[in-house]
Each structure stands twice: as structure tokens, then as C-alpha cells.
Coordinates of C-alpha atoms and ligand atoms in Angstrom, one line a residue:
M1297 CA 0.0 0.0 0.0
D1298 CA 1.3 3.4 -0.9
T1299 CA 2.1 5.4 2.3
Y1300 CA 2.2 9.2 2.7
D1301 CA 2.9 11.7 5.4
V1302 CA 0.0 13.7 4.1
L1303 CA -3.0 12.8 2.1
V1304 CA -5.3 15.8 0.9
I1305 CA -8.9 14.9 0.0
G1306 CA -10.0 17.5 -2.7
G1307 CA -8.0 19.3 -5.3
G1308 CA -9.8 22.7 -4.9
P1309 CA -8.1 25.8 -4.1
G1310 CA -8.0 24.6 -0.5
G1311 CA -6.6 21.2 -1.1
Y1312 CA -4.1 22.0 -3.8
V1313 CA -2.7 24.8 -2.1
A1314 CA -2.3 22.6 1.1
A1315 CA -0.7 19.8 -0.9
I1316 CA 1.8 22.2 -2.3
R1317 CA 2.7 24.0 1.0
A1318 CA 3.0 20.6 2.6
A1319 CA 5.5 19.2 -0.1
Q1320 CA 7.4 22.6 0.3
L1321 CA 7.7 21.7 4.1
G1322 CA 9.4 18.3 3.2
F1323 CA 6.5 15.9 3.7
S1324 CA 5.6 13.0 1.2
V1325 CA 2.3 14.2 -0.3
A1326 CA -0.5 12.8 -2.3
C1327 CA -3.9 14.3 -3.4
V1328 CA -7.0 12.4 -4.3
D1329 CA -9.7 14.5 -6.3
A1330 CA -12.9 13.2 -7.8
Y1331 CA -13.7 16.0 -10.4
S1332 CA -13.8 15.1 -14.2
R1333 CA -14.4 17.6 -16.9
D1334 CA -15.3 16.4 -20.3
G1335 CA -14.7 12.9 -19.0
K1336 CA -10.9 13.7 -17.9
P1337 CA -9.6 14.4 -14.5
S1338 CA -9.4 18.1 -13.8
L1339 CA -7.7 19.6 -10.7
G1340 CA -8.8 23.1 -9.2
G1341 CA -12.2 22.0 -7.9
T1342 CA -15.2 24.1 -8.1
C1343 CA -13.2 27.5 -8.5
L1344 CA -11.2 26.5 -11.6
N1345 CA -13.5 24.4 -13.2
I1346 CA -17.0 25.8 -12.7
G1347 CA -16.8 28.8 -10.5
C1348 CA -14.3 31.7 -10.0
I1349 CA -12.3 31.4 -13.2
P1350 CA -14.9 30.6 -15.8
S1351 CA -17.5 33.0 -14.4
K1352 CA -14.6 35.8 -14.6
A1353 CA -13.8 34.9 -18.0
L1354 CA -17.5 35.2 -19.1
L1355 CA -17.8 38.4 -17.0
D1356 CA -14.8 39.9 -19.0
S1357 CA -16.0 38.8 -22.3
S1358 CA -19.7 40.1 -21.9
E1359 CA -18.3 43.5 -20.5
K1360 CA -16.2 44.0 -23.5
F1361 CA -19.3 43.4 -25.6
E1362 CA -21.1 45.9 -23.5
L1363 CA -18.4 48.5 -23.5
L1364 CA -18.3 48.2 -27.4
S1365 CA -21.9 48.1 -28.0
H1366 CA -22.9 51.1 -25.6
E1367 CA -20.0 52.8 -23.8
Y1368 CA -17.1 53.4 -26.7
A1369 CA -19.5 55.8 -28.4
D1370 CA -18.7 58.4 -25.6
H1371 CA -15.0 58.0 -26.3
G1372 CA -15.7 58.7 -30.1
I1373 CA -15.4 55.1 -31.2
T1374 CA -18.5 53.6 -33.1
V1375 CA -18.3 50.1 -34.3
E1376 CA -21.2 49.1 -36.6
G1377 CA -22.7 45.5 -36.3
A1378 CA -20.8 44.2 -33.2
K1379 CA -21.9 40.7 -32.9
I1380 CA -21.4 37.8 -30.4
D1381 CA -20.1 34.5 -31.4
L1382 CA -21.1 32.6 -28.2
A1383 CA -19.4 29.3 -29.0
K1384 CA -16.2 31.4 -29.4
M1385 CA -16.5 32.9 -26.0
L1386 CA -17.4 29.8 -24.3
G1387 CA -14.5 28.1 -25.9
R1388 CA -12.1 30.9 -24.9
K1389 CA -13.5 30.3 -21.3
A1390 CA -12.8 26.5 -21.7
G1391 CA -9.2 27.5 -22.8
V1392 CA -8.6 29.7 -19.8
V1393 CA -9.9 26.9 -17.4
D1394 CA -7.5 24.2 -19.4
K1395 CA -4.6 26.5 -18.7
L1396 CA -5.2 26.8 -15.1
T1397 CA -6.2 23.4 -14.1
G1398 CA -3.2 22.1 -16.2
G1399 CA -1.1 24.6 -14.2
V1400 CA -2.3 22.8 -10.9
A1401 CA -1.2 19.4 -12.5
Y1402 CA 2.2 21.0 -13.5
L1403 CA 2.7 22.3 -10.1
F1404 CA 1.9 19.0 -8.6
K1405 CA 4.6 17.2 -10.6
K1406 CA 7.0 20.0 -9.7
N1407 CA 6.5 19.5 -6.1
K1408 CA 6.6 15.7 -6.5
I1409 CA 3.0 15.3 -5.2
K1410 CA 1.3 12.1 -6.2
S1411 CA -2.2 12.8 -7.9
Y1412 CA -5.1 10.2 -7.6
H1413 CA -8.3 10.4 -9.4
G1414 CA -11.2 9.2 -7.4
Y1415 CA -13.3 9.6 -4.3
G1416 CA -11.2 9.4 -1.1
K1417 CA -13.2 7.5 1.5
L1418 CA -11.7 7.4 5.2
T1419 CA -12.1 3.5 6.1
R1420 CA -10.0 2.7 9.2
Q1421 CA -7.0 3.7 11.4
D1422 CA -4.0 1.4 11.1
G1423 CA -1.1 2.0 13.4
D1424 CA -0.3 5.7 13.2
G1425 CA -1.9 6.4 9.9
W1426 CA -5.4 6.3 8.0
V1427 CA -6.3 4.0 5.3
V1428 CA -8.1 5.8 2.7
Q1429 CA -9.9 3.9 -0.3
I1430 CA -9.6 5.5 -3.7
G1431 CA -12.0 5.0 -6.6
F1432 CA -15.6 5.6 -7.9
E1433 CA -18.7 3.8 -6.9
G1434 CA -18.9 0.5 -8.7
Q1435 CA -15.4 0.3 -10.1
A1436 CA -12.1 -1.1 -8.9
S1437 CA -10.4 0.7 -5.9
S1438 CA -7.2 1.0 -4.3
E1439 CA -5.9 1.9 -0.8
V1440 CA -3.2 4.4 0.3
K1441 CA -2.2 5.0 4.0
A1442 CA -1.2 8.5 5.3
K1443 CA -0.3 9.8 8.8
H1444 CA -2.2 13.1 8.3
V1445 CA -5.3 13.6 6.2
I1446 CA -6.5 16.9 5.3
V1447 CA -10.2 17.0 4.3
A1448 CA -10.8 19.8 1.5
T1449 CA -14.0 18.4 -0.1
G1450 CA -15.7 22.0 -0.8
S1451 CA -19.3 22.6 -1.3
N1452 CA -22.1 22.1 -3.8
P1453 CA -25.0 24.2 -4.9
R1454 CA -28.0 24.5 -2.7
S1455 CA -31.1 23.2 -4.6
L1456 CA -34.8 24.6 -3.9
P1457 CA -36.9 21.9 -2.4
L1458 CA -39.5 22.8 -5.1
A1459 CA -37.1 22.3 -8.0
S1460 CA -34.4 20.0 -8.6
F1461 CA -31.6 20.9 -11.1
G1462 CA -32.0 19.6 -14.5
G1463 CA -33.4 20.5 -18.0
N1464 CA -34.0 24.4 -17.9
I1465 CA -33.3 24.9 -14.1
V1466 CA -29.5 25.1 -13.7
E1467 CA -27.0 25.8 -11.0
N1468 CA -23.8 27.6 -11.6
S1469 CA -22.3 25.1 -13.9
G1470 CA -25.1 24.9 -16.1
A1471 CA -25.4 28.9 -16.0
L1472 CA -21.8 28.9 -17.4
E1473 CA -22.7 26.8 -20.4
F1474 CA -26.0 28.0 -22.3
S1475 CA -25.6 27.3 -25.9
E1476 CA -27.6 30.3 -26.8
V1477 CA -28.4 33.5 -25.0
P1478 CA -31.8 32.8 -23.2
K1479 CA -34.5 35.5 -24.1
R1480 CA -36.0 35.5 -20.8
L1481 CA -33.7 34.4 -17.7
G1482 CA -35.0 34.0 -14.4
V1483 CA -32.5 34.0 -11.5
I1484 CA -33.6 32.9 -7.8
G1485 CA -31.4 34.4 -5.2
A1486 CA -29.9 38.0 -5.4
G1487 CA -26.5 36.8 -4.2
V1488 CA -23.1 36.9 -5.5
I1489 CA -23.9 34.3 -8.2
G1490 CA -27.1 35.9 -9.1
V1491 CA -25.7 39.2 -9.6
E1492 CA -22.6 38.1 -11.4
L1493 CA -24.1 35.5 -13.8
G1494 CA -27.4 37.6 -14.2
S1495 CA -24.8 40.4 -15.4
V1496 CA -23.1 38.1 -17.9
W1497 CA -26.5 37.2 -19.7
R1498 CA -28.0 40.7 -19.5
R1499 CA -25.0 42.0 -21.3
L1500 CA -25.4 39.5 -23.9
G1501 CA -29.0 40.4 -24.6
A1502 CA -31.1 38.4 -21.9
Q1503 CA -33.9 40.0 -20.2
V1504 CA -33.1 39.1 -16.4
T1505 CA -35.4 38.9 -13.6
V1506 CA -33.9 38.3 -10.0
L1507 CA -36.3 37.0 -7.6
E1508 CA -35.0 37.4 -3.9
A1509 CA -36.6 36.1 -0.5
L1510 CA -35.1 38.7 1.5
P1511 CA -36.1 42.5 1.6
G1512 CA -32.5 43.5 1.2
F1513 CA -29.5 43.1 -1.3
L1514 CA -26.1 41.8 -0.6
L1515 CA -26.6 42.2 3.0
P1516 CA -23.1 41.6 4.3
A1517 CA -22.1 44.8 2.3
D1518 CA -22.1 48.4 3.7
P1519 CA -25.7 49.6 2.9
A1520 CA -24.2 52.5 1.1
V1521 CA -22.4 50.2 -1.1
S1522 CA -25.4 47.7 -1.7
K1523 CA -27.6 50.8 -2.3
E1524 CA -25.3 52.2 -5.0
A1525 CA -24.9 48.8 -6.7
L1526 CA -28.7 48.3 -6.8
K1527 CA -29.2 51.6 -8.4
Q1528 CA -26.6 50.8 -11.1
F1529 CA -27.7 47.2 -11.7
Q1530 CA -31.4 48.3 -12.1
K1531 CA -30.2 51.2 -14.5
Q1532 CA -28.5 48.4 -16.6
G1533 CA -32.0 46.5 -16.7
L1534 CA -31.7 43.8 -14.2
D1535 CA -35.2 43.5 -12.9
F1536 CA -35.1 42.8 -9.1
H1537 CA -38.0 41.6 -7.0
F1538 CA -37.5 41.3 -3.0
S1539 CA -39.1 39.8 -0.4
V1540 CA -40.8 37.3 -2.8
N1541 CA -41.8 33.8 -1.7
I1542 CA -41.5 31.1 -4.5
T1543 CA -44.4 28.7 -4.2
E1544 CA -44.0 26.6 -7.5
V1545 CA -41.5 26.0 -10.2
K1546 CA -42.2 23.9 -13.2
D1547 CA -40.1 23.0 -16.2
N1548 CA -42.3 22.6 -19.2
G1549 CA -39.4 21.3 -21.3
T1550 CA -39.2 24.5 -23.5
S1551 CA -39.4 27.0 -20.7
V1552 CA -39.9 27.1 -16.8
S1553 CA -42.9 28.7 -15.1
V1554 CA -42.2 30.2 -11.5
T1555 CA -45.0 31.2 -9.3
Y1556 CA -44.2 33.6 -6.3
T1557 CA -45.9 35.7 -4.0
E1558 CA -44.9 39.4 -3.9
K1559 CA -46.7 41.9 -1.8
D1560 CA -49.6 39.3 -1.3
Q1561 CA -50.2 39.0 -4.9
S1562 CA -49.4 35.6 -6.5
V1563 CA -47.4 35.9 -10.0
T1564 CA -46.4 33.5 -12.5
A1565 CA -43.5 34.3 -14.5
E1566 CA -42.3 32.5 -17.7
F1567 CA -38.6 31.9 -18.3
D1568 CA -36.4 30.1 -21.1
K1569 CA -33.9 29.2 -18.3
L1570 CA -33.8 29.4 -14.6
I1571 CA -30.7 29.9 -12.7
V1572 CA -31.0 28.8 -8.8
S1573 CA -28.4 30.5 -6.8
I1574 CA -29.5 30.3 -3.2
G1575 CA -26.0 29.5 -1.7
R1576 CA -24.0 26.6 -1.1
V1577 CA -24.0 23.3 1.2
P1578 CA -21.0 21.5 2.4
N1579 CA -19.9 18.3 0.5
T1580 CA -19.0 15.3 2.3
F1581 CA -20.3 12.8 -0.3
G1582 CA -18.0 9.7 -0.7
L1583 CA -15.7 11.0 2.0
G1584 CA -16.8 8.0 4.3
G1585 CA -17.0 10.2 7.5
E1586 CA -19.9 8.2 8.8
N1587 CA -17.6 5.1 8.8
V1588 CA -15.0 6.7 11.0
G1589 CA -17.3 9.0 13.2
L1590 CA -16.2 12.3 11.6
E1591 CA -18.2 15.1 13.6
L1592 CA -20.3 17.4 11.4
D1593 CA -22.3 20.4 12.8
E1594 CA -26.2 20.7 12.5
R1595 CA -25.7 22.2 8.9
G1596 CA -23.4 19.4 7.8
F1597 CA -20.2 21.4 7.8
V1598 CA -17.2 19.3 9.1
K1599 CA -16.4 20.4 12.7
I1600 CA -13.0 21.9 13.5
D1601 CA -11.0 23.6 16.3
A1602 CA -8.9 26.7 15.7
H1603 CA -6.1 24.3 14.2
Y1604 CA -8.3 22.9 11.7
R1605 CA -8.4 19.7 13.7
T1606 CA -11.5 17.5 13.4
N1607 CA -12.6 15.1 16.2
L1608 CA -10.4 12.4 14.4
A1609 CA -6.7 12.2 15.4
N1610 CA -4.5 13.5 12.5
V1611 CA -7.8 14.4 10.4
Y1612 CA -7.8 18.2 9.6
A1613 CA -10.5 20.1 7.4
I1614 CA -10.3 23.4 5.5
G1615 CA -12.0 25.3 2.8
D1616 CA -15.8 25.5 2.1
V1617 CA -16.5 22.3 3.7
V1618 CA -15.9 23.7 7.1
G1619 CA -18.2 27.0 6.5
G1620 CA -17.3 30.6 7.1
A1621 CA -16.7 32.9 4.0
M1622 CA -17.0 30.5 1.0
L1623 CA -14.2 31.8 -0.8
A1624 CA -11.3 30.5 -2.8
H1625 CA -8.7 32.8 -1.1
K1626 CA -10.1 31.9 2.4
A1627 CA -9.8 28.3 1.3
E1628 CA -6.1 28.7 0.2
D1629 CA -4.8 30.5 3.0
E1630 CA -6.4 27.8 5.2
G1631 CA -4.4 25.4 3.1
V1632 CA -1.2 27.1 3.8
A1633 CA -2.0 27.4 7.6
V1634 CA -3.0 23.7 8.2
A1635 CA 0.1 22.5 6.3
E1636 CA 2.3 24.8 8.6
L1637 CA 0.4 23.6 11.7
I1638 CA 1.1 19.8 10.8
A1639 CA 4.8 20.8 10.5
G1640 CA 4.7 22.3 14.0
Q1641 CA 4.9 25.9 12.5
A1642 CA 2.5 28.7 13.7
G1643 CA 0.0 28.7 10.6
H1644 CA -2.6 31.3 10.8
V1645 CA -5.4 33.0 8.9
N1646 CA -6.6 36.5 10.1
Y1647 CA -10.2 36.1 9.5
D1648 CA -11.0 39.7 10.3
V1649 CA -9.7 40.9 7.0
I1650 CA -10.9 38.4 4.3
P1651 CA -11.6 40.5 1.1
W1652 CA -14.8 40.2 -0.5
V1653 CA -15.1 40.9 -4.3
I1654 CA -18.0 40.8 -6.7
Y1655 CA -17.0 41.2 -10.3
T1656 CA -20.1 43.1 -11.5
S1657 CA -20.0 46.4 -13.1
P1658 CA -19.4 48.5 -11.2
E1659 CA -17.4 46.1 -9.0
I1660 CA -17.9 45.8 -5.3
A1661 CA -15.2 45.0 -2.7
W1662 CA -14.8 45.3 1.1
A1663 CA -12.7 44.1 3.8
G1664 CA -13.0 44.4 7.6
L1665 CA -16.2 45.9 9.6
T1666 CA -19.0 47.9 8.3
E1667 CA -19.8 51.2 10.1
Q1668 CA -22.6 49.5 11.7
A1669 CA -20.8 46.3 12.7
A1670 CA -18.2 48.5 14.4
K1671 CA -20.8 50.5 16.0
D1672 CA -22.6 47.2 17.3
R1673 CA -19.2 46.2 19.0
G1674 CA -19.3 49.3 21.0
L1675 CA -16.5 51.0 18.9
N1676 CA -16.5 54.9 18.4
V1677 CA -16.0 55.3 14.9
K1678 CA -15.4 58.0 12.2
T1679 CA -15.6 57.6 8.4
G1680 CA -14.6 59.0 5.1
Q1681 CA -15.9 59.0 1.7
F1682 CA -14.6 59.8 -1.7
P1683 CA -16.6 59.6 -5.1
F1684 CA -15.0 58.3 -8.0
S1685 CA -16.6 61.3 -9.7
A1686 CA -13.9 63.3 -8.3
N1687 CA -11.1 61.2 -9.4
G1688 CA -9.3 62.3 -12.6
R1689 CA -8.4 58.6 -13.8
A1690 CA -12.1 57.5 -13.2
L1691 CA -13.2 60.4 -15.6
G1692 CA -10.5 59.7 -17.9
H1693 CA -11.7 56.0 -18.1
G1694 CA -15.5 57.2 -18.6
D1695 CA -16.5 55.3 -15.4
P1696 CA -16.9 57.6 -12.6
R1697 CA -19.5 55.6 -10.8
G1698 CA -19.3 54.6 -7.0
F1699 CA -17.2 55.6 -4.0
V1700 CA -14.7 54.5 -1.5
K1701 CA -15.4 54.5 2.1
V1702 CA -13.0 54.1 5.0
V1703 CA -14.2 53.3 8.8
A1704 CA -11.6 54.0 11.3
D1705 CA -11.6 53.9 15.2
A1706 CA -12.3 57.5 16.2
N1707 CA -10.2 57.1 19.4
T1708 CA -7.1 55.4 17.7
D1709 CA -7.5 56.1 14.0
K1710 CA -7.1 52.4 13.3
V1711 CA -8.7 51.5 10.1
L1712 CA -11.4 49.0 10.8
G1713 CA -13.2 48.5 7.3
V1714 CA -12.7 49.7 3.7
H1715 CA -15.7 49.4 1.4
M1716 CA -15.8 50.2 -2.4
V1717 CA -18.1 50.1 -5.2
G1718 CA -16.7 51.3 -8.5
P1719 CA -14.1 50.8 -11.4
N1720 CA -11.4 48.2 -10.7
V1721 CA -12.1 48.1 -7.0
S1722 CA -11.3 44.2 -7.1
E1723 CA -7.7 45.3 -7.3
L1724 CA -8.1 48.5 -4.9
I1725 CA -9.0 46.4 -2.1
A1726 CA -5.6 44.8 -1.9
E1727 CA -4.0 47.9 -0.4
A1728 CA -6.8 48.1 2.3
V1729 CA -6.2 44.6 3.3
T1730 CA -2.5 45.2 3.6
L1731 CA -2.9 48.3 5.6
M1732 CA -5.3 46.4 8.1
E1733 CA -3.0 43.3 8.2
F1734 CA -0.5 45.7 9.5
G1735 CA -2.9 47.7 12.0
G1736 CA -2.4 50.9 9.9
S1737 CA -4.3 54.2 10.6
A1738 CA -6.4 56.2 8.3
E1739 CA -3.7 58.9 8.6
D1740 CA -1.0 56.3 7.5
L1741 CA -3.2 55.6 4.3
G1742 CA -4.1 59.2 3.7
R1743 CA -0.3 60.5 3.9
T1744 CA 1.1 57.5 2.0
V1745 CA 2.0 58.9 -1.8
H1746 CA -0.2 57.5 -4.4
A1747 CA 0.5 57.9 -8.1
H1748 CA -1.2 60.5 -10.1
P1749 CA -3.7 60.0 -11.9
T1750 CA -4.8 56.6 -10.5
L1751 CA -8.0 55.1 -9.3
S1752 CA -6.0 54.5 -6.1
E1753 CA -6.1 58.3 -5.2
A1754 CA -9.5 57.8 -4.3
V1755 CA -8.6 55.3 -1.5
K1756 CA -6.1 57.9 -0.4
E1757 CA -8.5 60.7 -0.3
A1758 CA -11.3 58.7 1.3
A1759 CA -8.7 57.8 4.2
M1760 CA -7.8 61.5 4.4
G1761 CA -11.5 62.2 4.9
V1762 CA -11.6 60.5 8.1
G1763 CA -9.5 63.3 9.6
K1764 CA -11.4 65.8 7.5
M1765 CA -8.2 66.3 5.3
A1766 CA -9.7 65.2 1.9
I1767 CA -8.2 67.8 -0.8
H1768 CA -10.3 67.2 -3.8
L1769 CA -13.8 67.1 -2.2
Ligands
FAD1178 P1 -13.9 23.1 -4.0 O1 -13.1 24.0 -5.0 O2 -15.4 22.9 -4.0 O3 -12.9 21.8 -4.3 C1 -13.3 20.6 -3.5 C2 -12.8 19.3 -4.5 O4 -13.0 18.3 -3.9 C3 -13.6 19.1 -5.9 O5 -12.7 19.1 -6.8 C4 -14.4 17.9 -5.4 O6 -14.7 17.3 -6.8 C5 -13.5 17.3 -4.7 N1 -14.0 16.2 -3.6 C6 -15.2 16.3 -3.1 N2 -15.3 15.2 -2.3 C7 -14.4 14.3 -2.6 C8 -13.8 13.1 -2.1 N3 -14.6 12.4 -1.3 N4 -12.7 12.6 -2.7 C9 -12.0 13.2 -3.6 N5 -12.5 14.4 -4.1 C10 -13.5 14.9 -3.5 N6 -14.5 32.5 -4.6 C11 -13.8 33.3 -4.8 O7 -13.1 33.5 -3.9 N7 -13.8 34.3 -5.9 C12 -14.6 34.1 -6.9 O8 -14.8 34.8 -7.8 C13 -15.6 33.1 -6.8 N8 -16.5 32.8 -7.8 C14 -17.3 31.8 -7.8 C15 -18.2 31.6 -8.8 C16 -19.0 30.5 -8.6 C17 -20.1 30.3 -9.9 C18 -19.1 29.7 -7.8 C19 -19.9 28.5 -7.7 C20 -18.1 29.9 -6.6 C21 -17.1 31.1 -6.7 N9 -16.4 31.0 -5.6 C22 -15.4 32.2 -5.7 C23 -16.3 30.1 -4.4 C24 -15.1 29.3 -4.7 O9 -15.2 28.5 -5.8 C25 -15.1 28.3 -3.4 O10 -15.1 28.8 -2.3 C26 -13.8 27.4 -3.7 O11 -13.7 26.7 -4.7 C27 -13.7 26.6 -2.2 O12 -12.5 25.8 -2.4 P2 -12.4 24.3 -1.7 O13 -11.0 23.8 -1.8 O14 -12.8 24.3 -0.4 O15 -13.4 23.4 -2.3
NAI1179 P1 -25.4 33.8 -1.7 O1 -25.5 33.1 -0.3 O2 -24.4 34.9 -2.1 O3 -26.9 34.3 -2.1 C1 -28.1 33.5 -2.1 C2 -29.2 34.5 -2.1 O4 -30.3 33.6 -2.4 C3 -29.4 35.3 -0.8 O5 -29.6 36.6 -1.1 C4 -30.5 34.7 0.0 O6 -31.4 35.5 0.7 C5 -31.4 34.0 -1.4 N1 -32.2 32.9 -1.2 C6 -32.0 31.8 -0.3 N2 -33.1 31.2 -0.6 C7 -34.1 31.7 -1.3 C8 -35.3 31.4 -1.9 N3 -36.0 30.1 -1.4 N4 -35.9 32.1 -2.8 C9 -35.3 33.5 -3.1 N5 -34.1 33.7 -2.7 C10 -33.4 32.9 -1.8 O7 -25.1 32.4 -2.6 P2 -24.8 32.2 -4.3 O8 -25.1 33.5 -5.0 O9 -25.5 30.9 -4.6 O10 -23.3 32.1 -4.0 C11 -22.7 30.9 -3.2 C12 -21.4 31.4 -2.7 O11 -20.3 31.1 -3.8 C13 -21.3 32.7 -2.4 O12 -21.9 33.1 -1.0 C14 -19.9 33.1 -2.3 O13 -19.3 32.4 -1.1 C15 -19.3 32.1 -3.4 N6 -19.3 32.9 -4.6 C16 -18.3 33.9 -4.6 C17 -18.0 34.7 -5.6 C18 -17.0 36.0 -5.6 O14 -16.3 35.9 -4.6 N7 -17.2 37.0 -6.4 C19 -18.7 34.6 -6.9 C20 -19.8 33.7 -6.9 C21 -20.0 32.7 -5.7

């Protein structure tokens, strides 16, 4: 039986990063992953195959089409007869995915990590190690042994009890693969996937209706940010309905009818395709946790302590399957931390400054506490806000929507949170995260020289605004 120091179950951002870091630290490492794309093993998990990467590739392609069709005229550029070749667009996206998933396979080889394809099932403890069965249901399997096991089996889309996935009712992977642009697209859930994929298909020509159970929109974001984002999305034509209760979903083969109540009225809407994006659930399928007594919480997440240890000796868990922010970069950083902890080092993730980014237009990004969350903790806060409409670079780009808001402790000036909506804020947030990681103050940020003219000057000015020192406002 092949024996390793560390076996990682799951080859997504949590698992593959844990494997690489463990190999760097001198362990013998293997990773078992079950995912197949077009019938072939494909490392990288949800993120690289059917999540972060393909969705961003389509967001970029569709945004280029939108800019060409509607925005470039303001720059004095008109293009007659712009057309979409959807097959080519999807092919480009697949090419990006191939490059990155192949890149993970290359990194495994480079770091001498043995890669297995199949489900990794915990079976028993044998001496100082765990025996894990590898294979697919109904097919021949093999066994490997490892002293330490890291579970990184990720998550799956949550389905509506009223409507299982299939046919015209799709989850994220189906929503990345429509062979033609649906004329009428329904989206259930105005969360991150709803607004990102809703934006893709709207830009390509779909009429998009978003049905959301809650009265609010992107609730974890600062309310000023979500209010601005909602205003912009509605202006683009996304049709939001809040506080709805879905009562029936029927796939008629050629279309889907969705019945919901809104303001006490029952409404039935007809869509060509329906995306259900109502959150994700932990995935422990095929892991064999029940055979060995792996403890899960009441929602099915693997229970861990502060060092990613499960209730089983030398079995750890990270990423989406343990809950918290279901984000690739959170899973990756947990992968690094758990490998270092296994090596006796002080691996650590600072959960207070995990950035969130939503890749719509305008983009949305934040890290740290909102103004309200800081007040709820009894902190005395002061804020600074700067609009992109007063930023030279944003005006030059032709995209002066949105603002940057900095929340700081009124007593110490320490930056507690930074919230942005506007152009390229997915990149601007990194500066705020670094500053918060070092416990920096608003004045530190405001007195740091930023190149002119750049969008980053809006971050500096918002920070200066905390001390009432903004120059261009
Ligand atoms: P996963 O990526 O889910 O990987 C788990 C892997 O384990 C899978 O390959 C699975 O097949 C395998 N597996 C499961 N069980 C077993 C088993 N028993 N044996 C062997 N293998 C097994 N996050 C961001 O940060 N930024 C984004 O822009 C972003 N966009 C997203 C867009 C979409 C449409 C979706 C759906 C998600 C997006 N996410 C994004 C979230 C991100 O994809 C996840 O947070 C991330 O993939 C979690 O990583 P993970 O390693 O925990 O699990
Ligand atoms: P989400 O949690 O972001 O949003 C789900 C939405 O569905 C919520 O607004 C919720 O109130 C609503 N909802 C739940 N049940 C409903 C019902 N019965 N009827 C109507 N609405 C209902 O989940 P989503 O969009 O599925 O994304 C899952 C996760 O994937 C995200 O939370 C995030 O962790 C990750 N992701 C991250 C991205 C990024 O970082 N840019 C992009 C896409 C996904």
C-alpha cells in the first residue's frame, strides 16, 4: 500500500494549496480528487472548473461586448454591427480553465505530489495512519495510507426543495454553458452568483429577472455600497423583486414557469432558463465520514477547532466544507496554515480581513467591519468617503460611478473596514487589506503617496476624509 505523510482529499483551492505547501515543508504528499471535466480528471475544484475562473472569463467577455456596444461611443469610437459568437466566447473560457487546471497538475509534478483520481473514502485507522480507499462507486478501488489527512472536499449548490436541478433549471455550472443566450432568464437568489451571472447574460442580451426572498440586497456589504450597486444594476436593466416567496417551479421542457408571491399577490413568470443560486452546502459525499465517526455540525459542515483539527486524530479540514466565508482565497490561506500547523509551525489566517469582491460593473469590494458592525461592537467610529466622480482617472476611463468609504476607530484612527463600489475596486481592495493586516491608521493611508492620476487616489482621499483632510472634495 502506498504510504504518505500527508494525504489531501479534494483538489480545489484549499486542497491543492495545502498539498503544495506540505510538499514545500518536506512531507511526502498525495492528493485525491474526484472531479472530471469532459471525462478527464481536472484539478482545481469548483473554483477553477465551474466557479471563480470561468465566471470571471465570461464576465470579462460580456463586459467587452457591452462596452463596445454602448460605452465606446462616448470616447468617439463607434463600431457598426458588433456581434456575439457565443460558441467562441465559451471556447475561450474553456481554454482559460484548461490552462489553469493544467497549471495545478504541473505544480503537483514539480512538487512531487502524487495525484489520484477518484473519491477518497476514510475507512480505518491502522497504526499511526489512516487508510483511505480511492475509486469511484462500482469500479475497482485501491488503498493508500497517510499519517495526516486533510479534508478539503468543498461545497455544492443548494437546490430549492420545489425544483431539482436539470433541464432548464440550472446551477452555476449550467449557467456558464448556455448554448444560446436565453431571451428570458430567471434567477432565484440575488446573492453573489445571481448578480454576477445575471450580469453576464443581461449584457449578452437576456432579459433578466432576479427573485430574492429577503427585503435587502447583498446584506453583508455596507448599506451605502449595496444601495449604489442596486441603483446601477437596475439602471442596466436587471429586474429585481425582493421579499418574494417562491411557491411553484415547473419545467415545461421548453420553458420554466415560476410562481411566487410578492406583496400578497401571486405572480407566475415564464422563463427560457432558470438559474437557482440560493447559496451552497458543504460536500461530504463519498468521504466515508460516517464510517469513522467524523463529526459534522447541524448544517453538515465538518467541525474543526482553531487549528483545523477535526474530532479524529490527525484528520484536519479546511475550505468550504468547514464553513465561514465560502471563498477561494480563504480556502487557499487555510491550506497554507494547516500544512504549517502539521509541520509544527504557527500557521494562521486572519479572518478579520478576508476581502470580498463581486465582479459586476461597477465592481464591489470590501474588507473588515462595516460602520454599523463596528458600532454594534461598541466602537466609536469615524468615516471618510470619496466619490470616483472626483477622481481624474475614473473620469478619463469614462467610469466615475461609485465611491470608497473608510471606517476608522475614532479614538485610535486604526482602520477597521474599507468598502468600495466602482471601477477596478477588485484590485484596489488589496491595499486596504495590507494596511489593516499591519494595523495601520487612516492617517497612514492618507499620508502615503499614491501615483497620479490613478484610481487608488480615491482610497487615499477617503482615508484623508476620516481626518477631514480630503483635498479634492
Ligand atoms: P472546492 O473548490 O469545491 O474543491 C473541492 C474538490 O474536492 C472538488 O474538486 C471535488 O470534486 C473534490 N471532492 C469532493 N469530495 C471528494 C472526495 N470524497 N474525494 C475526492 N475528491 C472529492 N470564490 C472566490 O474567492 N472568488 C470568486 O470569484 C468566486 N467565484 C465563484 C463563482 C461561482 C459560480 C461559484 C460556484 C463559486 C465561486 N467562488 C468564488 C467560491 C469558490 O469557488 C469556493 O469558495 C472554492 O472553490 C472553495 O474551495 P475548496 O477547496 O474548499 O473546495
Ligand atoms: P449567496 O449566499 O451569495 O446568495 C444567495 C441568495 O439567495 C441570498 O440573497 C438569499 O437570501 C437568497 N435566497 C435563499 N433562499 C431563497 C429562496 N428560497 N428564494 C429566493 N431567494 C433565496 O449564494 P450564491 O449566490 O449561491 O453563491 C454561493 C457562494 O459562492 C457565495 O456566497 C460565495 O461564497 C461564493 N461565490 C463567490 C463569488 C465571488 O467571490 N465573487 C462569486 C460567486 C460565488
